Amino acid sequence: MAETVTLSSLADLKGAATASAQPDRPVYTQKLDKLGRAYATGKRKNAVARVWIKPGSGKIIVNDRDVEVYFARPVLRLILRQPLEVAKRTTQYDLMVKCAGGGLSGQAGAVRHGLAKALTYFEPDLRSALKREGFLTRDSRVVERKKYGKKKARRSFQFSKR
């Protein structure tokens, strides 16, 4: 329950404002499974990625294949590694990823989201740096549905006067 504070002067108001301006921040703790791994789920469009990280040499396995084989385009690998580069942990963790749904671009975004969440579970101190870059926010944009009477979601048929 909130306490009632009686203020008698402007100085008391200033002191009360500085005391209540810093609420207690939540304390984040390390979340590991019994094998010493951190697990998180990332999502993007219709893709879902389950990501496990553990201390290692920087090896990345996606759907039981090497990352260079699964994500053949360099842009997708760049997207996937962004949280590790921001945290300066490119060769400290081994990643094991299972992707499903969507296309390769959505899956790469889902892995990035899941990897950022897993890094915060393994090292809670990295949360502020990853949140500042926007990696912990799920990108909620999805494909717009097709409407009846339209060729696509918004595209109409060609108009003809006669």
PDB file of C-alpha atoms in Angstrom:
ATOM      1  CA  MET A   1       0.000   0.000   0.000  1.00  0.00           C
ATOM      2  CA  ALA A   2       1.301   3.525  -0.791  1.00  0.00           C
ATOM      3  CA  GLU A   3       2.375   5.757   2.090  1.00  0.00           C
ATOM      4  CA  THR A   4       0.866   9.196   2.485  1.00  0.00           C
ATOM      5  CA  VAL A   5       3.572  11.873   2.651  1.00  0.00           C
ATOM      6  CA  THR A   6       2.835  15.362   3.954  1.00  0.00           C
ATOM      7  CA  LEU A   7       4.939  18.076   2.327  1.00  0.00           C
ATOM      8  CA  SER A   8       5.410  21.399   4.080  1.00  0.00           C
ATOM      9  CA  SER A   9       7.855  23.205   1.781  1.00  0.00           C
ATOM     10  CA  LEU A  10       9.259  23.212  -1.727  1.00  0.00           C
ATOM     11  CA  ALA A  11      12.461  21.556  -0.486  1.00  0.00           C
ATOM     12  CA  ASP A  12      10.424  18.614   0.829  1.00  0.00           C
ATOM     13  CA  LEU A  13       8.767  18.267  -2.577  1.00  0.00           C
ATOM     14  CA  LYS A  14      12.148  18.164  -4.312  1.00  0.00           C
ATOM     15  CA  GLY A  15      13.437  15.501  -1.894  1.00  0.00           C
ATOM     16  CA  ALA A  16      10.299  13.384  -2.325  1.00  0.00           C
ATOM     17  CA  ALA A  17      10.558  13.574  -6.127  1.00  0.00           C
ATOM     18  CA  THR A  18      14.154  12.304  -6.201  1.00  0.00           C
ATOM     19  CA  ALA A  19      13.380   9.497  -3.772  1.00  0.00           C
ATOM     20  CA  SER A  20      10.407   8.190  -5.762  1.00  0.00           C
ATOM     21  CA  ALA A  21      11.967   8.756  -9.207  1.00  0.00           C
ATOM     22  CA  GLN A  22      14.189   5.655  -8.932  1.00  0.00           C
ATOM     23  CA  PRO A  23      11.856   2.679  -8.495  1.00  0.00           C
ATOM     24  CA  ASP A  24      13.407  -0.700  -7.802  1.00  0.00           C
ATOM     25  CA  ARG A  25      14.501  -2.209 -11.116  1.00  0.00           C
ATOM     26  CA  PRO A  26      13.750  -5.883 -11.674  1.00  0.00           C
ATOM     27  CA  VAL A  27      16.676  -8.167 -10.985  1.00  0.00           C
ATOM     28  CA  TYR A  28      17.303 -10.610 -13.828  1.00  0.00           C
ATOM     29  CA  THR A  29      18.867 -13.947 -12.944  1.00  0.00           C
ATOM     30  CA  GLN A  30      20.584 -16.586 -15.015  1.00  0.00           C
ATOM     31  CA  LYS A  31      18.207 -19.263 -16.382  1.00  0.00           C
ATOM     32  CA  LEU A  32      19.984 -22.484 -17.366  1.00  0.00           C
ATOM     33  CA  ASP A  33      18.805 -26.069 -17.848  1.00  0.00           C
ATOM     34  CA  LYS A  34      20.438 -29.093 -16.211  1.00  0.00           C
ATOM     35  CA  LEU A  35      22.941 -29.366 -19.104  1.00  0.00           C
ATOM     36  CA  GLY A  36      24.182 -25.803 -18.560  1.00  0.00           C
ATOM     37  CA  ARG A  37      22.445 -24.359 -21.632  1.00  0.00           C
ATOM     38  CA  ALA A  38      20.195 -21.314 -22.002  1.00  0.00           C
ATOM     39  CA  TYR A  39      17.046 -21.803 -24.105  1.00  0.00           C
ATOM     40  CA  ALA A  40      14.788 -19.237 -25.779  1.00  0.00           C
ATOM     41  CA  THR A  41      12.171 -19.115 -28.510  1.00  0.00           C
ATOM     42  CA  GLY A  42      12.304 -16.440 -31.202  1.00  0.00           C
ATOM     43  CA  LYS A  43       9.554 -15.529 -33.656  1.00  0.00           C
ATOM     44  CA  ARG A  44       9.358 -13.512 -36.886  1.00  0.00           C
ATOM     45  CA  LYS A  45       6.527 -13.549 -39.467  1.00  0.00           C
ATOM     46  CA  ASN A  46       5.374 -17.206 -39.515  1.00  0.00           C
ATOM     47  CA  ALA A  47       8.765 -18.600 -38.460  1.00  0.00           C
ATOM     48  CA  VAL A  48       9.594 -19.978 -35.034  1.00  0.00           C
ATOM     49  CA  ALA A  49      13.155 -20.704 -33.880  1.00  0.00           C
ATOM     50  CA  ARG A  50      14.141 -22.631 -30.764  1.00  0.00           C
ATOM     51  CA  VAL A  51      17.661 -21.627 -29.702  1.00  0.00           C
ATOM     52  CA  TRP A  52      19.986 -23.304 -27.199  1.00  0.00           C
ATOM     53  CA  ILE A  53      23.333 -21.700 -26.325  1.00  0.00           C
ATOM     54  CA  LYS A  54      26.189 -23.108 -24.268  1.00  0.00           C
ATOM     55  CA  PRO A  55      29.823 -22.082 -23.763  1.00  0.00           C
ATOM     56  CA  GLY A  56      31.964 -23.273 -26.654  1.00  0.00           C
ATOM     57  CA  SER A  57      33.986 -22.252 -29.684  1.00  0.00           C
ATOM     58  CA  GLY A  58      31.373 -20.419 -31.774  1.00  0.00           C
ATOM     59  CA  LYS A  59      29.920 -23.355 -33.741  1.00  0.00           C
ATOM     60  CA  ILE A  60      26.377 -22.777 -35.084  1.00  0.00           C
ATOM     61  CA  ILE A  61      24.144 -25.716 -36.052  1.00  0.00           C
ATOM     62  CA  VAL A  62      20.735 -24.985 -37.639  1.00  0.00           C
ATOM     63  CA  ASN A  63      18.329 -27.928 -38.164  1.00  0.00           C
ATOM     64  CA  ASP A  64      21.229 -30.417 -37.856  1.00  0.00           C
ATOM     65  CA  ARG A  65      23.189 -28.598 -40.605  1.00  0.00           C
ATOM     66  CA  ASP A  66      26.014 -26.086 -40.541  1.00  0.00           C
ATOM     67  CA  VAL A  67      24.915 -22.429 -40.657  1.00  0.00           C
ATOM     68  CA  GLU A  68      26.757 -21.863 -43.983  1.00  0.00           C
ATOM     69  CA  VAL A  69      24.746 -24.694 -45.563  1.00  0.00           C
ATOM     70  CA  TYR A  70      21.327 -23.796 -44.123  1.00  0.00           C
ATOM     71  CA  PHE A  71      21.566 -20.003 -44.520  1.00  0.00           C
ATOM     72  CA  ALA A  72      23.488 -19.859 -47.807  1.00  0.00           C
ATOM     73  CA  ARG A  73      23.082 -16.102 -48.315  1.00  0.00           C
ATOM     74  CA  PRO A  74      25.631 -14.002 -46.372  1.00  0.00           C
ATOM     75  CA  VAL A  75      22.954 -11.427 -45.460  1.00  0.00           C
ATOM     76  CA  LEU A  76      20.992 -14.046 -43.512  1.00  0.00           C
ATOM     77  CA  ARG A  77      24.107 -15.127 -41.605  1.00  0.00           C
ATOM     78  CA  LEU A  78      24.841 -11.464 -40.852  1.00  0.00           C
ATOM     79  CA  ILE A  79      21.320 -10.999 -39.419  1.00  0.00           C
ATOM     80  CA  LEU A  80      21.701 -14.142 -37.338  1.00  0.00           C
ATOM     81  CA  ARG A  81      25.038 -13.090 -35.787  1.00  0.00           C
ATOM     82  CA  GLN A  82      24.051  -9.495 -34.909  1.00  0.00           C
ATOM     83  CA  PRO A  83      23.285 -10.138 -31.201  1.00  0.00           C
ATOM     84  CA  LEU A  84      26.623 -11.934 -30.739  1.00  0.00           C
ATOM     85  CA  GLU A  85      28.513  -9.049 -32.351  1.00  0.00           C
ATOM     86  CA  VAL A  86      26.761  -6.416 -30.218  1.00  0.00           C
ATOM     87  CA  ALA A  87      27.557  -8.442 -27.098  1.00  0.00           C
ATOM     88  CA  LYS A  88      31.142  -9.099 -28.354  1.00  0.00           C
ATOM     89  CA  ARG A  89      30.695 -12.857 -27.850  1.00  0.00           C
ATOM     90  CA  THR A  90      31.148 -14.161 -31.432  1.00  0.00           C
ATOM     91  CA  THR A  91      33.374 -17.134 -30.507  1.00  0.00           C
ATOM     92  CA  GLN A  92      32.285 -17.796 -26.917  1.00  0.00           C
ATOM     93  CA  TYR A  93      29.072 -19.757 -27.426  1.00  0.00           C
ATOM     94  CA  ASP A  94      27.952 -22.787 -29.415  1.00  0.00           C
ATOM     95  CA  LEU A  95      24.439 -22.490 -30.844  1.00  0.00           C
ATOM     96  CA  MET A  96      21.968 -25.266 -31.574  1.00  0.00           C
ATOM     97  CA  VAL A  97      18.894 -24.031 -33.451  1.00  0.00           C
ATOM     98  CA  LYS A  98      15.672 -25.669 -34.650  1.00  0.00           C
ATOM     99  CA  CYS A  99      13.661 -23.569 -37.150  1.00  0.00           C
ATOM    100  CA  ALA A 100      10.180 -24.180 -38.510  1.00  0.00           C
ATOM    101  CA  GLY A 101       7.700 -22.252 -40.618  1.00  0.00           C
ATOM    102  CA  GLY A 102       8.017 -19.255 -42.897  1.00  0.00           C
ATOM    103  CA  GLY A 103      10.882 -18.667 -45.306  1.00  0.00           C
ATOM    104  CA  LEU A 104      14.600 -18.273 -44.829  1.00  0.00           C
ATOM    105  CA  SER A 105      14.395 -14.524 -44.159  1.00  0.00           C
ATOM    106  CA  GLY A 106      11.766 -14.985 -41.449  1.00  0.00           C
ATOM    107  CA  GLN A 107      13.713 -17.860 -39.941  1.00  0.00           C
ATOM    108  CA  ALA A 108      16.896 -15.771 -39.777  1.00  0.00           C
ATOM    109  CA  GLY A 109      14.971 -13.028 -37.973  1.00  0.00           C
ATOM    110  CA  ALA A 110      13.456 -15.591 -35.616  1.00  0.00           C
ATOM    111  CA  VAL A 111      16.908 -17.001 -34.809  1.00  0.00           C
ATOM    112  CA  ARG A 112      18.178 -13.477 -34.106  1.00  0.00           C
ATOM    113  CA  HIS A 113      15.273 -12.854 -31.719  1.00  0.00           C
ATOM    114  CA  GLY A 114      15.727 -16.202 -29.960  1.00  0.00           C
ATOM    115  CA  LEU A 115      19.501 -15.799 -29.725  1.00  0.00           C
ATOM    116  CA  ALA A 116      19.157 -12.370 -28.112  1.00  0.00           C
ATOM    117  CA  LYS A 117      16.705 -13.755 -25.550  1.00  0.00           C
ATOM    118  CA  ALA A 118      18.951 -16.755 -24.833  1.00  0.00           C
ATOM    119  CA  LEU A 119      21.955 -14.460 -24.341  1.00  0.00           C
ATOM    120  CA  THR A 120      20.011 -12.476 -21.737  1.00  0.00           C
ATOM    121  CA  TYR A 121      19.141 -15.714 -19.945  1.00  0.00           C
ATOM    122  CA  PHE A 122      22.792 -16.791 -19.947  1.00  0.00           C
ATOM    123  CA  GLU A 123      24.243 -13.355 -19.123  1.00  0.00           C
ATOM    124  CA  PRO A 124      21.593 -11.007 -17.657  1.00  0.00           C
ATOM    125  CA  ASP A 125      24.057  -8.072 -17.810  1.00  0.00           C
ATOM    126  CA  LEU A 126      23.813  -8.067 -21.630  1.00  0.00           C
ATOM    127  CA  ARG A 127      20.098  -7.224 -21.518  1.00  0.00           C
ATOM    128  CA  SER A 128      20.490  -3.436 -21.709  1.00  0.00           C
ATOM    129  CA  ALA A 129      22.858  -3.547 -24.726  1.00  0.00           C
ATOM    130  CA  LEU A 130      20.621  -5.991 -26.639  1.00  0.00           C
ATOM    131  CA  LYS A 131      17.445  -4.088 -25.750  1.00  0.00           C
ATOM    132  CA  ARG A 132      19.013  -0.803 -26.902  1.00  0.00           C
ATOM    133  CA  GLU A 133      19.671  -2.350 -30.342  1.00  0.00           C
ATOM    134  CA  GLY A 134      16.079  -3.670 -30.515  1.00  0.00           C
ATOM    135  CA  PHE A 135      16.923  -7.377 -30.630  1.00  0.00           C
ATOM    136  CA  LEU A 136      14.623  -8.322 -27.727  1.00  0.00           C
ATOM    137  CA  THR A 137      11.522  -6.846 -29.386  1.00  0.00           C
ATOM    138  CA  ARG A 138       9.502  -9.256 -31.494  1.00  0.00           C
ATOM    139  CA  ASP A 139       8.877  -7.809 -34.959  1.00  0.00           C
ATOM    140  CA  SER A 140       5.096  -8.199 -35.153  1.00  0.00           C
ATOM    141  CA  ARG A 141       4.712  -7.406 -38.867  1.00  0.00           C
ATOM    142  CA  VAL A 142       2.982 -10.213 -40.764  1.00  0.00           C
ATOM    143  CA  VAL A 143       1.564 -10.555 -44.286  1.00  0.00           C
ATOM    144  CA  GLU A 144      -1.777  -8.813 -44.768  1.00  0.00           C
ATOM    145  CA  ARG A 145      -4.627 -11.112 -45.740  1.00  0.00           C
ATOM    146  CA  LYS A 146      -6.262 -11.062 -49.171  1.00  0.00           C
ATOM    147  CA  LYS A 147      -9.666  -9.353 -49.317  1.00  0.00           C
ATOM    148  CA  TYR A 148     -12.575 -10.521 -51.458  1.00  0.00           C
ATOM    149  CA  GLY A 149     -13.164  -8.467 -54.592  1.00  0.00           C
ATOM    150  CA  LYS A 150      -9.436  -7.682 -54.783  1.00  0.00           C
ATOM    151  CA  LYS A 151      -6.625  -9.307 -56.717  1.00  0.00           C
ATOM    152  CA  LYS A 152      -4.296  -9.283 -53.655  1.00  0.00           C
ATOM    153  CA  ALA A 153      -4.561  -7.663 -50.225  1.00  0.00           C
ATOM    154  CA  ARG A 154      -5.032  -4.166 -51.671  1.00  0.00           C
ATOM    155  CA  ARG A 155      -4.475  -4.480 -55.440  1.00  0.00           C
ATOM    156  CA  SER A 156      -7.699  -4.046 -57.427  1.00  0.00           C
ATOM    157  CA  PHE A 157      -8.514  -5.426 -60.835  1.00  0.00           C
ATOM    158  CA  GLN A 158      -7.849  -3.080 -63.772  1.00  0.00           C
ATOM    159  CA  PHE A 159     -10.659  -0.603 -64.236  1.00  0.00           C
ATOM    160  CA  SER A 160     -12.324  -0.340 -67.654  1.00  0.00           C
ATOM    161  CA  LYS A 161     -15.021   2.196 -68.440  1.00  0.00           C
ATOM    162  CA  ARG A 162     -16.413   0.124 -71.367  1.00  0.00           C
TER     163      ARG A 162
END
